Coordinates of C-alpha atoms in Angstrom, one line a residue:
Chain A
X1 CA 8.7 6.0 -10.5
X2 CA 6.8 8.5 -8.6
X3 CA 5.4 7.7 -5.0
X4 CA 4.3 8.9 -2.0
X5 CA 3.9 8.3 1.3
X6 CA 1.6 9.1 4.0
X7 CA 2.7 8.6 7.7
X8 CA 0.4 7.1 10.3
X9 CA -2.6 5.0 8.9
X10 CA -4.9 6.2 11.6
X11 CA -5.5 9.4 13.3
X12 CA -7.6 10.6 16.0
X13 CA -8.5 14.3 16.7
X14 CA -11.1 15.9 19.4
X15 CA -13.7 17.6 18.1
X16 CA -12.3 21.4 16.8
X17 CA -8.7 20.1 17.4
X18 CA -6.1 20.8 14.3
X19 CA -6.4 17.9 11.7
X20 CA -2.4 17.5 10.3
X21 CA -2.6 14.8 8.2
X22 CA 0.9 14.0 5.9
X23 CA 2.1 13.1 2.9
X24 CA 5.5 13.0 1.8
X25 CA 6.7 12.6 -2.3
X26 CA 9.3 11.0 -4.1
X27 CA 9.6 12.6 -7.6
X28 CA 12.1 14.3 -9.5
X29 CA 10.3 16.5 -11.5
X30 CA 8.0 18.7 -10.1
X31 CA 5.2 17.1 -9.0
X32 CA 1.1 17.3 -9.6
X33 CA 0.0 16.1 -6.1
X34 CA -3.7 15.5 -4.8
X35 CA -5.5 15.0 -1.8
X36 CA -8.8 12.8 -1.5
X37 CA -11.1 12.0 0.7
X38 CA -13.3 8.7 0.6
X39 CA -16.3 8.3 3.5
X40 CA -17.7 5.2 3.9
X41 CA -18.8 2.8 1.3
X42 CA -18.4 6.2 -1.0
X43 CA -15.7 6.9 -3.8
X44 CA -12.7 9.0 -3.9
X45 CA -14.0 12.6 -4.3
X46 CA -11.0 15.7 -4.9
X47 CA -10.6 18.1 -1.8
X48 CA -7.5 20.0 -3.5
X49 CA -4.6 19.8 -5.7
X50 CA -1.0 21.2 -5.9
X51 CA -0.4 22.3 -9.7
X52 CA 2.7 24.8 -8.8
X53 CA 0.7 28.2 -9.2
X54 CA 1.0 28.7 -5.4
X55 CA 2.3 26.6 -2.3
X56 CA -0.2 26.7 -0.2
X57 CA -3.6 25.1 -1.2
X58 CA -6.8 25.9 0.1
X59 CA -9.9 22.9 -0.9
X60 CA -13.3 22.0 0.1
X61 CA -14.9 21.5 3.6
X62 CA -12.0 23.8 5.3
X63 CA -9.2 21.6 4.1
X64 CA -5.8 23.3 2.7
X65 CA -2.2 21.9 2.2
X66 CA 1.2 23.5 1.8
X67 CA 3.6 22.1 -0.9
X68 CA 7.3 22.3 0.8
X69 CA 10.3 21.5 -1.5
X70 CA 12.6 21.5 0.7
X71 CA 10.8 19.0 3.1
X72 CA 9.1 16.9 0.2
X73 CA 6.0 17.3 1.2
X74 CA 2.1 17.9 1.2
X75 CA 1.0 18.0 4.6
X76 CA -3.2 18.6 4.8
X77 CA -4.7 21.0 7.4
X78 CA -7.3 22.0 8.8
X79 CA -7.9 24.2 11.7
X80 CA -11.0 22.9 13.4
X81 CA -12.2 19.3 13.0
X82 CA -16.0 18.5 12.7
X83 CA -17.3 14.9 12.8
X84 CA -18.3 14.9 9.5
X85 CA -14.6 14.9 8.8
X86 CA -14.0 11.2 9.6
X87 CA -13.0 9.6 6.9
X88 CA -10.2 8.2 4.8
X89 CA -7.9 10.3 3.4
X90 CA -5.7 9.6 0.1
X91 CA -2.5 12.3 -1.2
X92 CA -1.7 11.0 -4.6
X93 CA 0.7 12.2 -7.5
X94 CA 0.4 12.0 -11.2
X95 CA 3.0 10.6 -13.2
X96 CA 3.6 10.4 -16.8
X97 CA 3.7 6.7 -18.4
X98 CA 3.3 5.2 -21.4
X99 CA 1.6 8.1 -23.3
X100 CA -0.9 9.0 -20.3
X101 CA -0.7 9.7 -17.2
X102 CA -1.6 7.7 -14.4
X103 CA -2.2 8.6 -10.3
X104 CA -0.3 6.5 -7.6
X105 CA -2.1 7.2 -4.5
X106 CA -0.5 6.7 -0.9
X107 CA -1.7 4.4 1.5
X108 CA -4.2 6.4 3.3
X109 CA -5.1 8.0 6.9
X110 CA -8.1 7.1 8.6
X111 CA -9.5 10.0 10.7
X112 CA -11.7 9.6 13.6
X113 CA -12.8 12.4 14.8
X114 CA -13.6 12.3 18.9
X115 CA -16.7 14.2 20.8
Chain B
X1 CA -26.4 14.0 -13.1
X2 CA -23.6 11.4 -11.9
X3 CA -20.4 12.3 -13.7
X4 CA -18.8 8.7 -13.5
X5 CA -21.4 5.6 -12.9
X6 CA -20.4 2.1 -12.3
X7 CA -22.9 -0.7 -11.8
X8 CA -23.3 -3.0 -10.2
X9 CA -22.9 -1.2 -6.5
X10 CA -22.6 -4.5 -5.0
X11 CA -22.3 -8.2 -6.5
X12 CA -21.8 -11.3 -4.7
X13 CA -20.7 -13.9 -6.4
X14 CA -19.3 -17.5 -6.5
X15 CA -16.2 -18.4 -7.0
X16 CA -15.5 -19.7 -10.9
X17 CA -17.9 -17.3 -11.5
X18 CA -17.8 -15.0 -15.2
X19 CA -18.7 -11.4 -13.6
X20 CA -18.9 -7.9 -15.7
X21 CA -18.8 -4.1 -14.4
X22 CA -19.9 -1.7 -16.5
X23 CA -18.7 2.3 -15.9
X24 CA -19.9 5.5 -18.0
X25 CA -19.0 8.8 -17.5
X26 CA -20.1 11.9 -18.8
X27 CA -17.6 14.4 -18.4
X28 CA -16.2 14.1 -22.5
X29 CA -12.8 12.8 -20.4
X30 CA -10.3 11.1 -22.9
X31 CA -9.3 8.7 -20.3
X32 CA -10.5 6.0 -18.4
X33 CA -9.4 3.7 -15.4
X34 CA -10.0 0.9 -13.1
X35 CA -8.4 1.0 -9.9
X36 CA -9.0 -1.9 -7.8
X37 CA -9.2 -1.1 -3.8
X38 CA -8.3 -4.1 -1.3
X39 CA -9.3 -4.6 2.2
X40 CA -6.5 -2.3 3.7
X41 CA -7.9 0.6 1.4
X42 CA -4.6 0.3 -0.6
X43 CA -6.1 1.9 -4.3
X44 CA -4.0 0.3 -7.4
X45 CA -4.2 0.7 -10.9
X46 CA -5.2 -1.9 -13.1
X47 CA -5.7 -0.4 -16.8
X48 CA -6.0 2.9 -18.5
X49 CA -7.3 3.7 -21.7
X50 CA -7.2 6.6 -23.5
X51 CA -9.8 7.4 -26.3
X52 CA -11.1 3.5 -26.5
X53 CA -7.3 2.4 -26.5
X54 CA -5.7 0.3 -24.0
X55 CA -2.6 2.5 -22.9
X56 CA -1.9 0.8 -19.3
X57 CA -1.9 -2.8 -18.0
X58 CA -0.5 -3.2 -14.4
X59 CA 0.3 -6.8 -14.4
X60 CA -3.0 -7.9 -14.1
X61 CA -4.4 -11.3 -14.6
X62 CA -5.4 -12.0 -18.3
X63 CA -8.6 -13.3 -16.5
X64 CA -9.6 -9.4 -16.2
X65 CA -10.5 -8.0 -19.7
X66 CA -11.3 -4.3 -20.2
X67 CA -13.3 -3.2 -22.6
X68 CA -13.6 -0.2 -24.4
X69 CA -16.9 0.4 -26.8
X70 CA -16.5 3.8 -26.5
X71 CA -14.5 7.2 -24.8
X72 CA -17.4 7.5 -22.4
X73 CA -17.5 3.6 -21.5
X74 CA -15.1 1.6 -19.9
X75 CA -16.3 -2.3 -18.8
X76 CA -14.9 -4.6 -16.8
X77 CA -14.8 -8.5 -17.3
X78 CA -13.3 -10.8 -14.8
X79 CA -13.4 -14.7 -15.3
X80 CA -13.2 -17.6 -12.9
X81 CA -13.2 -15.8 -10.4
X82 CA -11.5 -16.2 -7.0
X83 CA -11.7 -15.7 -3.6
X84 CA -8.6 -13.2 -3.8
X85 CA -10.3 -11.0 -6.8
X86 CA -13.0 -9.5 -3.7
X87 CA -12.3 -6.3 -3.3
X88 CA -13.6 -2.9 -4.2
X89 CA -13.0 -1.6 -7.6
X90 CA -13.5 1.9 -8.6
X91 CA -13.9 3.5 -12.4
X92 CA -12.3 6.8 -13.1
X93 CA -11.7 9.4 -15.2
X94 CA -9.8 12.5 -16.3
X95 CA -8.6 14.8 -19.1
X96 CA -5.1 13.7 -20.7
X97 CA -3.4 16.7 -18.4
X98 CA -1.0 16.4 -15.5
X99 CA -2.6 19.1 -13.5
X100 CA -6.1 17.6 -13.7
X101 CA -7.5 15.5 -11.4
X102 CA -9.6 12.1 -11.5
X103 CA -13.2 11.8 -11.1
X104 CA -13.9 8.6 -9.5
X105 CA -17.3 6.5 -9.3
X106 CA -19.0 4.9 -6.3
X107 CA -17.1 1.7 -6.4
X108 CA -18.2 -1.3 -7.0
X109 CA -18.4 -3.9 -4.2
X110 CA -16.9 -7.6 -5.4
X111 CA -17.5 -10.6 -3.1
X112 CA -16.6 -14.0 -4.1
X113 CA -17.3 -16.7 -1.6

């Protein structure tokens, strides 16, 4: 079974510091990975996805990740946090099962961003 | 125009309690889920259906019974509910395709005291 994990549940990042957010996979196929972010008392909504037509990702609001092989993972970026940023953030793969597929998220990162 | 809609938003109920959630989306998706979120944010499957046919079932209890009236609708019946069945659970959908993502509704809030 697929998985992945994301290191360090919460994060906090001044104002227009770096956001590195990270997400490491266990799959033996290639994988279809995602990143999502959920504010507060909102649903999951897509900021990018890895689908193997180029490494590094670029999403919504700023955000882009690199896929890296060799490491096993799907770090997320982004340059310059804003405080409309804080929120939680999901990676998740999907995996093949019984006839459909399904997506196993990680356990999330709360990010607070600092003023 | 709300791709994926649950309702209720919120429901507070008591425990041995018959609840339903109803979710609709339309995107013309094949597939439907319900993910359930607990109070560490951890998001977990619970079913999947794909065009009105039940395809996944995590190991959940029988007292949670999907239903499937249509590909756009995917509902949500829990009985005798219990204080461990609060949480937040979240409808989805997405296009039978590895590459595609899911498009997730607001959630609905559960709270059995």
């Amino acid at each position: 079974a697929q998985s992945v994990t994301q290191l360090g549940s919460h994060v906090s990042v001044s104002e227009g510091a770096l956001v590195l957010l990270r997400c490491n996979y266990s799959s033996s196929v290639p994988p279809y990975l995602f990143w999502y972010v959920q504010y507060p008392n909102q649903g999951l909504q897509l900021l990018l996805k890895y689908t193997s037509a180029a490494t590094l990702v670029k999403g919504i609001n700023g955000f882009e990740a690199e896929f890296k092989k060799s490491e096993t993972s799907f770090h997320l970026t982004k340059p310059s946090a804003h405080m409309s940023d804080a929120a939680e953030y999901f990676c998740a793969v999907s995996e093949w099962t019984s006839g459909t597929y399904k997506y196993i998220f990680g356990t999330g990162t709360r990010l607070k961003v600092l003023a | 125009d709300t791709a994926v809609s649950q309702t209720p938003k919120y429901l507070v109920t008591q425990m041995g309690n018959d609840k339903s959630i109803k979710c609709e989306q339309n995107l013309g998706h094949d597939t439907m889920y319900w993910y359930k979120q607990d109070s560490k944010k951890f998001l977990k499957i619970m079913f999947s259906y794909n065009n009105k046919e039940l395809i996944i079932n995590e190991t959940v209890p029988n007292r949670f019974s999907p239903k499937s009236p249509d590909k756009a609708h995917l509902n949500l019946h829990i009985n005798s509910l219990e204080l461990g069945d609060s949480a937040v659970y979240f409808c989805a959908s997405s296009q039978l395709d590895q590459n595609t993502e899911a498009f997730f509704g607001q959630g609905t809030r559960l709270t059995v005291v």
